[in-house]
Structure formats: structure tokens, C-alpha cells
Tab-separated table of C-alpha atoms in Angstrom:
chain	number	residue	atom	x	y	z
B	20	ALA	CA	61.686	48.199	-24.161
B	21	LEU	CA	60.306	44.784	-23.293
B	22	PRO	CA	59.526	42.446	-26.079
B	23	ARG	CA	55.981	41.855	-27.085
B	24	PRO	CA	54.588	39.011	-24.923
B	25	THR	CA	53.118	35.991	-26.551
B	26	PRO	CA	49.278	36.259	-25.971
B	27	TYR	CA	47.628	33.497	-24.071
B	28	ARG	CA	45.071	33.217	-26.943
B	29	ASP	CA	47.820	31.654	-28.987
B	30	TYR	CA	48.083	28.839	-26.491
B	31	LEU	CA	44.333	28.402	-26.328
B	32	ALA	CA	44.247	28.255	-30.100
B	33	TRP	CA	46.886	25.534	-30.229
B	34	TYR	CA	45.058	23.596	-27.524
B	35	GLY	CA	41.791	23.822	-29.456
B	36	SER	CA	43.556	22.467	-32.568
B	37	ARG	CA	44.711	19.300	-30.932
B	38	ASP	CA	43.356	15.973	-32.187
B	39	ARG	CA	41.784	14.691	-29.069
B	40	ASP	CA	40.665	11.393	-30.671
B	41	ALA	CA	44.191	10.574	-31.665
B	42	ALA	CA	45.451	11.503	-28.251
B	43	LEU	CA	42.866	9.248	-26.490
B	44	GLU	CA	43.790	6.343	-28.860
B	45	ALA	CA	47.484	6.813	-28.022
B	46	TRP	CA	46.806	6.664	-24.345
B	47	ARG	CA	44.562	3.612	-24.705
B	48	ASP	CA	47.425	1.800	-26.564
B	49	ALA	CA	49.932	2.899	-23.882
B	50	LEU	CA	47.813	1.609	-21.048
B	51	ALA	CA	46.466	-1.396	-22.696
B	52	GLY	CA	46.419	-4.393	-20.405
B	53	VAL	CA	46.577	-2.272	-17.186
B	54	GLU	CA	43.718	-3.820	-15.116
B	55	ASP	CA	44.671	-2.919	-11.648
B	56	PRO	CA	45.962	0.370	-10.208
B	57	THR	CA	49.508	0.632	-8.731
B	58	LEU	CA	48.845	1.726	-5.143
B	59	LEU	CA	51.583	1.835	-2.581
B	60	THR	CA	49.036	2.573	0.163
B	61	PRO	CA	45.507	1.371	0.745
B	62	ALA	CA	42.915	3.421	-1.203
B	63	GLY	CA	41.435	6.156	0.964
B	64	PRO	CA	38.660	8.032	-0.920
B	65	GLY	CA	37.393	9.560	2.328
B	66	ARG	CA	40.716	10.949	3.456
B	67	GLN	CA	40.685	14.538	4.661
B	68	ALA	CA	43.151	17.059	3.385
B	69	VAL	CA	46.254	17.334	5.473
B	70	ALA	CA	49.368	19.482	5.274
B	71	PRO	CA	52.083	17.452	3.641
B	72	LYS	CA	55.546	16.961	5.025
B	73	ASP	CA	58.808	16.271	3.293
B	74	VAL	CA	62.185	14.397	3.619
B	75	SER	CA	65.111	15.898	1.649
B	76	GLN	CA	68.194	14.140	0.233
B	77	LEU	CA	71.341	15.586	-1.437
B	78	LEU	CA	73.044	12.947	-3.570
B	79	SER	CA	76.844	13.012	-3.773
B	80	GLN	CA	78.593	14.833	-6.524
B	81	SER	CA	80.262	11.601	-7.652
B	82	LEU	CA	76.997	9.683	-7.908
B	83	THR	CA	75.310	12.589	-9.763
B	84	ALA	CA	78.220	12.785	-12.176
B	85	SER	CA	78.184	9.012	-12.761
B	86	LEU	CA	74.357	8.959	-13.479
B	87	THR	CA	74.857	11.873	-15.853
B	88	GLU	CA	77.541	10.034	-17.669
B	89	ARG	CA	75.682	6.755	-17.867
B	90	ALA	CA	72.607	8.608	-19.274
B	91	ARG	CA	74.678	10.401	-21.858
B	92	GLU	CA	76.363	7.104	-22.933
B	93	ALA	CA	72.919	5.372	-23.379
B	94	GLY	CA	71.271	8.421	-25.058
B	95	LEU	CA	68.927	8.860	-22.160
B	96	THR	CA	67.755	11.871	-20.279
B	97	LEU	CA	68.479	12.089	-16.575
B	98	ASN	CA	64.688	12.365	-16.040
B	99	THR	CA	64.323	8.856	-17.649
B	100	VAL	CA	66.869	7.389	-15.300
B	101	ILE	CA	65.067	8.960	-12.224
B	102	GLN	CA	61.668	7.593	-13.518
B	103	GLY	CA	63.073	4.169	-14.191
B	104	ALA	CA	64.692	3.894	-10.829
B	105	TRP	CA	61.519	4.959	-9.072
B	106	GLY	CA	59.469	2.534	-11.211
B	107	LEU	CA	61.740	-0.346	-10.458
B	108	LEU	CA	61.606	0.340	-6.661
B	109	LEU	CA	57.827	0.793	-6.807
B	110	ALA	CA	57.565	-2.574	-8.632
B	111	ARG	CA	59.562	-4.278	-5.882
B	112	MET	CA	57.501	-2.694	-3.072
B	113	THR	CA	54.224	-3.600	-4.676
B	114	GLY	CA	55.244	-7.052	-5.962
B	115	ARG	CA	54.444	-6.172	-9.572
B	116	ASP	CA	56.362	-6.246	-12.865
B	117	ASP	CA	54.116	-3.738	-14.543
B	118	VAL	CA	53.536	-0.478	-12.716
B	119	VAL	CA	51.928	2.975	-13.208
B	120	PHE	CA	52.778	6.208	-11.540
B	121	GLY	CA	52.179	9.837	-12.177
B	122	THR	CA	54.716	12.225	-13.766
B	123	THR	CA	54.500	15.923	-14.201
B	124	VAL	CA	55.128	17.271	-17.692
B	125	ALA	CA	55.581	20.781	-19.144
B	126	VAL	CA	52.984	21.294	-21.882
B	127	ARG	CA	54.742	24.201	-23.725
B	128	PRO	CA	54.619	23.287	-27.450
B	129	PRO	CA	57.598	24.569	-29.513
B	130	GLU	CA	55.175	25.396	-32.283
B	131	ILE	CA	54.181	28.593	-30.390
B	132	PRO	CA	56.841	31.277	-30.708
B	133	GLY	CA	57.885	32.587	-27.301
B	134	VAL	CA	56.105	29.901	-25.384
B	135	GLU	CA	59.116	29.390	-23.151
B	136	SER	CA	58.665	32.936	-21.693
B	137	MET	CA	54.909	32.901	-21.309
B	138	VAL	CA	53.695	33.424	-17.717
B	139	GLY	CA	51.446	30.675	-16.560
B	140	LEU	CA	51.219	27.136	-15.147
B	141	PHE	CA	51.344	24.838	-18.177
B	142	VAL	CA	52.211	21.567	-16.335
B	143	ASN	CA	50.104	18.475	-16.498
B	144	THR	CA	50.223	15.250	-14.646
B	145	VAL	CA	49.954	12.088	-16.785
B	146	PRO	CA	50.328	8.414	-16.137
B	147	LEU	CA	53.678	6.728	-16.713
B	148	ARG	CA	53.691	3.011	-17.295
B	149	LEU	CA	56.901	0.980	-16.741
B	150	ARG	CA	57.237	-2.720	-17.482
B	151	VAL	CA	59.964	-4.281	-15.206
B	152	PRO	CA	61.163	-7.536	-16.923
B	153	ALA	CA	63.457	-9.453	-14.729
B	154	GLY	CA	65.469	-10.820	-17.675
B	155	ALA	CA	66.184	-7.414	-19.237
B	156	SER	CA	69.128	-5.206	-18.453
B	157	LEU	CA	68.699	-1.905	-16.725
B	158	ALA	CA	69.815	-0.080	-19.805
B	159	ALA	CA	67.236	-1.936	-22.009
B	160	MET	CA	64.434	-1.198	-19.588
B	161	LEU	CA	65.266	2.535	-19.490
B	162	THR	CA	65.661	2.800	-23.241
B	163	ARG	CA	62.254	1.235	-23.725
B	164	LEU	CA	60.784	3.591	-21.160
B	165	GLN	CA	62.203	6.614	-22.989
B	166	ASP	CA	61.044	5.484	-26.337
B	167	GLU	CA	57.547	4.845	-25.079
B	168	GLN	CA	57.401	8.290	-23.368
B	169	SER	CA	58.697	9.963	-26.560
B	170	ARG	CA	55.771	8.605	-28.602
B	171	LEU	CA	53.365	10.256	-26.080
B	172	LEU	CA	54.906	13.703	-26.121
B	173	ASP	CA	52.309	15.085	-28.584
B	174	HIS	CA	49.489	13.693	-26.465
B	175	GLN	CA	50.423	15.031	-22.946
B	176	PHE	CA	48.058	17.888	-23.195
B	177	LEU	CA	45.102	15.545	-22.347
B	178	SER	CA	43.869	15.676	-18.858
B	179	LEU	CA	44.461	12.939	-16.435
B	180	THR	CA	40.649	12.509	-15.991
B	181	ASP	CA	40.153	12.042	-19.790
B	182	ILE	CA	43.147	9.651	-19.986
B	183	GLN	CA	41.913	7.499	-17.172
B	184	GLN	CA	38.226	7.419	-18.345
B	185	SER	CA	39.060	6.520	-21.786
B	186	ALA	CA	41.944	4.050	-21.245
B	187	CYS	CA	41.149	2.169	-18.039
B	188	ALA	CA	38.152	0.390	-16.490
B	189	GLY	CA	37.003	1.593	-13.149
B	190	SER	CA	36.654	5.010	-11.637
B	191	GLY	CA	39.397	4.847	-8.944
B	192	PRO	CA	42.841	6.239	-9.214
B	193	LEU	CA	45.478	4.654	-11.397
B	194	PHE	CA	48.322	5.427	-9.054
B	195	ASP	CA	49.070	7.045	-5.720
B	196	THR	CA	52.697	8.167	-6.279
B	197	ALA	CA	54.177	10.725	-8.618
B	198	THR	CA	57.514	12.063	-9.852
B	199	VAL	CA	58.519	15.690	-10.709
B	200	PHE	CA	61.704	16.594	-12.441
B	201	GLU	CA	62.113	20.267	-12.011
B	202	ASN	CA	64.407	21.166	-14.800
B	203	TYR	CA	63.258	24.747	-15.481
B	204	PRO	CA	66.078	27.329	-15.775
B	205	VAL	CA	66.924	29.609	-12.899
B	206	ASP	CA	69.119	32.675	-13.314
B	207	ASP	CA	71.235	32.579	-10.123
B	208	ALA	CA	72.831	35.946	-11.061
B	209	VAL	CA	69.448	37.747	-10.458
B	210	PHE	CA	69.522	36.822	-6.784
B	211	GLY	CA	72.805	38.606	-6.198
B	212	ARG	CA	71.822	41.961	-7.707
B	213	ALA	CA	71.128	44.754	-5.354
B	214	ASP	CA	70.880	48.551	-5.364
B	215	SER	CA	70.546	51.229	-2.747
B	216	THR	CA	66.849	50.384	-2.030
B	217	LEU	CA	66.478	46.645	-2.799
B	218	LYS	CA	68.479	43.523	-1.858
B	219	THR	CA	67.578	39.918	-1.944
B	220	THR	CA	68.589	38.141	1.265
B	221	ALA	CA	67.052	34.724	0.817
B	222	ILE	CA	64.979	32.557	-1.540
B	223	ALA	CA	62.548	29.942	-0.328
B	224	ALA	CA	60.111	27.887	-2.259
B	225	HIS	CA	57.163	25.916	-1.019
B	226	ASP	CA	54.864	23.489	-2.755
B	227	ALA	CA	52.740	20.443	-1.914
B	228	THR	CA	51.332	17.270	-3.343
B	229	HIS	CA	47.954	15.668	-2.674
B	230	TYR	CA	49.448	12.189	-3.500
B	231	PRO	CA	50.402	10.039	-0.554
B	232	LEU	CA	54.030	10.137	-1.807
B	233	ALA	CA	55.728	12.322	-4.465
B	234	LEU	CA	59.298	12.311	-5.538
B	235	MET	CA	60.702	15.746	-6.611
B	236	VAL	CA	64.166	15.994	-8.145
B	237	ILE	CA	66.158	19.095	-8.876
B	238	PRO	CA	69.200	18.712	-11.230
B	239	GLY	CA	72.632	20.364	-10.412
B	240	GLU	CA	76.149	19.329	-9.594
B	241	ARG	CA	74.424	17.308	-6.775
B	242	LEU	CA	71.025	15.993	-7.410
B	243	GLN	CA	68.536	17.242	-4.831
B	244	VAL	CA	65.711	14.864	-3.975
B	245	ARG	CA	62.681	15.785	-1.939
B	246	TRP	CA	59.959	13.340	-0.905
B	247	GLY	CA	56.612	14.956	-0.263
B	248	TYR	CA	54.362	12.731	1.765
B	249	ARG	CA	51.118	12.699	3.689
B	250	PRO	CA	51.813	12.250	7.315
B	251	ASP	CA	48.546	10.464	7.869
B	252	VAL	CA	49.684	7.706	5.544
B	253	PHE	CA	53.474	7.509	5.958
B	254	ASP	CA	55.739	8.403	8.907
B	255	GLN	CA	59.046	10.056	8.492
B	256	GLN	CA	61.020	6.772	9.132
B	257	ALA	CA	59.210	4.905	6.421
B	258	VAL	CA	59.864	7.636	3.856
B	259	GLU	CA	63.549	7.741	4.861
B	260	VAL	CA	63.741	3.915	4.230
B	261	ILE	CA	62.210	4.353	0.825
B	262	ALA	CA	64.559	7.196	0.020
B	263	ALA	CA	67.546	5.040	0.984
B	264	ARG	CA	66.423	2.282	-1.286
B	265	PHE	CA	65.978	4.767	-4.089
B	266	VAL	CA	69.564	5.798	-3.751
B	267	ARG	CA	70.582	2.157	-3.845
B	268	VAL	CA	68.867	1.648	-7.131
B	269	LEU	CA	70.483	4.831	-8.542
B	270	GLU	CA	73.931	3.520	-7.424
B	271	THR	CA	73.337	0.253	-9.167
B	272	ILE	CA	72.337	1.998	-12.450
B	273	ALA	CA	75.432	4.178	-12.188
B	274	ALA	CA	77.733	1.248	-11.516
B	275	ASP	CA	76.388	-1.448	-13.865
B	276	PRO	CA	73.664	-0.452	-16.378
B	277	ALA	CA	74.108	-3.903	-17.939
B	278	ARG	CA	72.837	-5.740	-14.790
B	279	LEU	CA	69.686	-7.711	-15.167
B	280	VAL	CA	66.659	-6.015	-13.569
B	281	GLY	CA	65.953	-9.134	-11.638
B	282	ARG	CA	69.428	-8.957	-9.980
B	283	VAL	CA	68.970	-5.547	-8.596
B	284	ASP	CA	68.838	-5.567	-4.793
B	285	VAL	CA	66.765	-2.661	-3.510
B	286	LEU	CA	67.299	-3.406	0.185
B	287	THR	CA	69.877	-1.327	2.153
B	288	GLY	CA	72.561	-2.854	4.177
B	289	VAL	CA	70.714	-2.077	7.357
B	290	GLU	CA	67.647	-3.850	6.072
B	291	ARG	CA	69.770	-6.916	5.053
B	292	ALA	CA	71.303	-6.967	8.509
B	293	GLN	CA	67.865	-6.798	9.988
B	294	LEU	CA	66.661	-9.770	7.952
B	295	SER	CA	69.687	-11.788	9.033
B	296	ARG	CA	68.852	-10.963	12.719
B	297	TRP	CA	65.256	-11.975	12.136
B	298	GLY	CA	66.447	-15.293	10.581
B	299	GLY	CA	68.619	-16.013	13.689
B	300	GLY	CA	71.789	-15.869	11.519
B	301	VAL	CA	71.532	-19.675	10.896
B	302	PRO	CA	72.645	-20.657	7.409
B	303	ALA	CA	70.703	-23.217	5.419
B	304	GLU	CA	71.642	-26.786	6.131
B	305	GLU	CA	73.457	-28.544	3.317
B	306	GLY	CA	71.133	-30.440	1.010
B	307	THR	CA	67.954	-28.492	2.036
B	308	GLY	CA	68.278	-25.642	-0.382
B	309	ASP	CA	65.823	-27.118	-2.848
B	310	GLY	CA	63.329	-28.261	-0.249
B	311	LEU	CA	59.788	-26.828	0.115
B	312	LEU	CA	58.991	-24.430	2.883
B	313	PRO	CA	56.944	-26.845	5.119
B	314	GLY	CA	59.758	-29.331	5.063
B	315	LEU	CA	62.432	-26.787	5.787
B	316	PHE	CA	60.359	-25.427	8.714
B	317	GLU	CA	59.861	-28.832	10.134
B	318	GLU	CA	63.495	-29.590	9.834
B	319	ARG	CA	64.141	-26.467	11.862
B	320	VAL	CA	61.638	-27.653	14.452
B	321	ARG	CA	63.518	-30.914	14.865
B	322	ARG	CA	66.781	-29.205	15.162
B	323	ASP	CA	65.833	-26.325	17.462
B	324	ARG	CA	62.264	-26.733	18.745
B	325	ASP	CA	62.426	-24.247	21.547
B	326	ALA	CA	64.166	-21.360	19.599
B	327	ALA	CA	62.070	-18.288	19.051
B	328	ALA	CA	60.410	-18.368	15.601
B	329	VAL	CA	58.171	-15.291	15.976
B	330	VAL	CA	58.495	-12.193	18.115
B	331	TYR	CA	55.491	-9.983	18.280
B	332	GLU	CA	54.691	-7.123	20.768
B	333	GLY	CA	57.241	-8.463	23.213
B	334	ARG	CA	56.106	-12.089	23.083
B	335	GLU	CA	58.163	-14.923	21.720
B	336	VAL	CA	56.685	-18.012	20.101
B	337	SER	CA	58.885	-20.998	19.554
B	338	TYR	CA	59.235	-23.100	16.388
B	339	GLY	CA	57.544	-25.963	18.108
B	340	GLU	CA	54.460	-24.017	19.139
B	341	VAL	CA	54.131	-22.344	15.669
B	342	ASN	CA	54.454	-25.829	14.107
B	343	GLU	CA	51.762	-27.384	16.413
B	344	ARG	CA	49.387	-24.418	15.822
B	345	ALA	CA	49.884	-24.623	12.087
B	346	ASN	CA	49.187	-28.313	12.062
B	347	ARG	CA	45.916	-27.801	14.011
B	348	LEU	CA	44.813	-25.214	11.560
B	349	ALA	CA	45.732	-27.503	8.671
B	350	ARG	CA	43.546	-30.251	10.044
B	351	VAL	CA	40.590	-27.833	10.349
B	352	LEU	CA	41.088	-26.821	6.625
B	353	VAL	CA	41.346	-30.421	5.498
B	354	GLY	CA	38.104	-31.102	7.364
B	355	LEU	CA	36.493	-28.221	5.355
B	356	GLY	CA	37.574	-29.877	2.086
B	357	VAL	CA	40.849	-28.047	1.359
B	358	GLY	CA	43.415	-30.059	-0.499
B	359	PRO	CA	46.436	-29.856	-2.773
B	360	GLU	CA	46.333	-26.743	-5.031
B	361	SER	CA	43.348	-25.290	-3.140
B	362	ARG	CA	43.478	-21.545	-2.616
B	363	VAL	CA	42.561	-20.271	0.908
B	364	GLY	CA	42.043	-16.542	1.460
B	365	LEU	CA	43.386	-15.074	4.669
B	366	VAL	CA	41.916	-12.114	6.451
B	367	VAL	CA	44.345	-11.717	9.318
B	368	SER	CA	46.108	-8.707	10.748
B	369	ARG	CA	49.744	-8.478	11.366
B	370	SER	CA	50.203	-11.007	14.227
B	371	VAL	CA	51.427	-14.449	15.306
B	372	GLU	CA	48.349	-15.827	13.774
B	373	MET	CA	49.323	-14.484	10.371
B	374	VAL	CA	52.548	-16.434	10.548
B	375	VAL	CA	50.671	-19.611	11.656
B	376	ALA	CA	48.249	-19.240	8.882
């Protein structure tokens, strides 16, 4: 005899009893001061639907255990650690210290008896705001994040459209990335059961995201991370680079949660080596560490005028040539009235001209 199922009308009654005005006010407070969306990619309202692709990672057992222990010591959930790590990386990639991204939540209120066994999709996507203060510790940043999210638990039933319309100016999206922490229970023993007529041979799950990039994490002895992405916006290599940076942030949290946020290096060793190669591997001259960029550049011109300063599409441009072209452009700008502290907007594609400008 199966137990009596909780009727869906109970959920609808709970939903109808929510204080929408209080929820809207809570979200307005949570997003106060957010004036610009956090977009990792250029806005594309006219993009056509495409089948997403994904990149998968399997974190080591030792890193998973360390993250779990650090979270337990600080009174944090593992989900908070994941969200904080992604928010920090997103802040670095977008050049911001205040970011917003989406997070998927399960709206199954404990006030409804039996809600945990109800059949239905009760999830909702809501904004998550993370401030990334350079002078705070990682632990402090994560604790603040969890406290802020805890205060919003009772208001997560509100639709993303309602939240955005009430809390933010403009009609565009607040974010273009999202996180999903898939912590629902799975009874592995069920998959091994069989009788004379039925046997389970394999289990496969497929889902998709309409966001340009979504991070899905499945807990276990080894955290599974899956990056869903739109192939018309990202290529696989770019997503793999982001995934490697994400692991680096997690490793830093696991090793030293007291480290200041501003001292977290998100670049991988490969990226650091690439930057060194681009820089020619030449250390800064003694006494020039506090100089301004134009002076440092001109000093390099004097020392090594014919060395390659820019490589683009197979063409090398020397320090001397870049310097001459920059000086010519500077004289044009001066003739147009540009002076100290003037702001000059650049509309230049990725090119030698961009570096000159």
C-alpha cells in the first residue's frame, strides 16, 4: 500500500498565500545599487536557439575532501563555496567587484507535509549577488554570501521576471551565467535491482541550459563539474580554460581560506607561462618599478628598439614602430584638444592598432 500522495493543490495554496510585496521588497534590497548587468559575453537578444555542448570535470578526492572540511569548519554549505568560487572568478573575468549570476533553487517549503516526495519540477532560477572586496578574506566573503542568501530563502518563490522588473532598471538580462548544485538524493541501490523480466543496464541523464554558460555541480566523494555552454558563443577550449581557473580558485579556498580575496590568482600555470612568453621574459629594470607605463615603454624602446613588441596574425611590429605610431596618434589627439585627464573612447577591433591606441 503506497502512502497517500500530497496533493498539488496544497502547494498551490501555499504559493497563493505568500506575501509578494514583502518578497519584492526583499529582492529590491538585495539588488540595491546594481546598475549594470554582469555579462560574460556580448548581449545577443537575436540569437537563435542552438543545441548546447558541455565540458566535464571530475575533481580529485583529496580536493573534494578538503573543500568539504573547510566548509564544515566555517559553518558553510558546499554550495556556498561553489557559488563563491564562481562569483570570484566571474568578477576577475569581467573586471568587477560586484557581480550577479543566476542560481537554481528548489522551492519545496517544509511547511507542506510530504513536499519532499511530491512529483513535479519545483525549481526556480533567481539572481545571486556577490560582492568581491579585495581586502576581505575568502572565509569572510563566503560567510557574507551565505548570510545574504539565507535571508532570501523565504522569497525564492518569486519569478525571475518579477524580481528583475521590480528590483532593477532596464529590461535586459541581469546575468548570462548560472550555477546549479544538484544535491537531490539518489538511491543507487535501486539501479542494481533486477528480476527475471527486468534489469537496469545503464543510466544516462541529459539536460540543457539556455544561458551562454552554466556550471552544474554534483556532490559525492569526488565533485563532478559539468559546464554547459552555447557553442555559438564559446568554443570548447575557452570553456576548458575557464574550468581550469575555477579549479584553481577552489584549490586556493581549500588551502588557505584566510587569504585575502585580492591576492587570489585565478590564472593557471600555463596562462602565467604564456604571459611570460608574451613579455619576452625580460624582468623589470631596477628602479623602474614605480614608473608610469609611457615611461617604461619608452625605456624599453631605448634599450631594445628592434625587438618585437606586438605579434598579430603572423606579423611582428617592433617597439620602435609601435612607439612612433603611438606618438603620431598622440599628436593628432593633442591637435583635437585632448590633454591631461581627458578621456578618449576607443572603437578598435583586436589588432596592432588597438595596442598603438
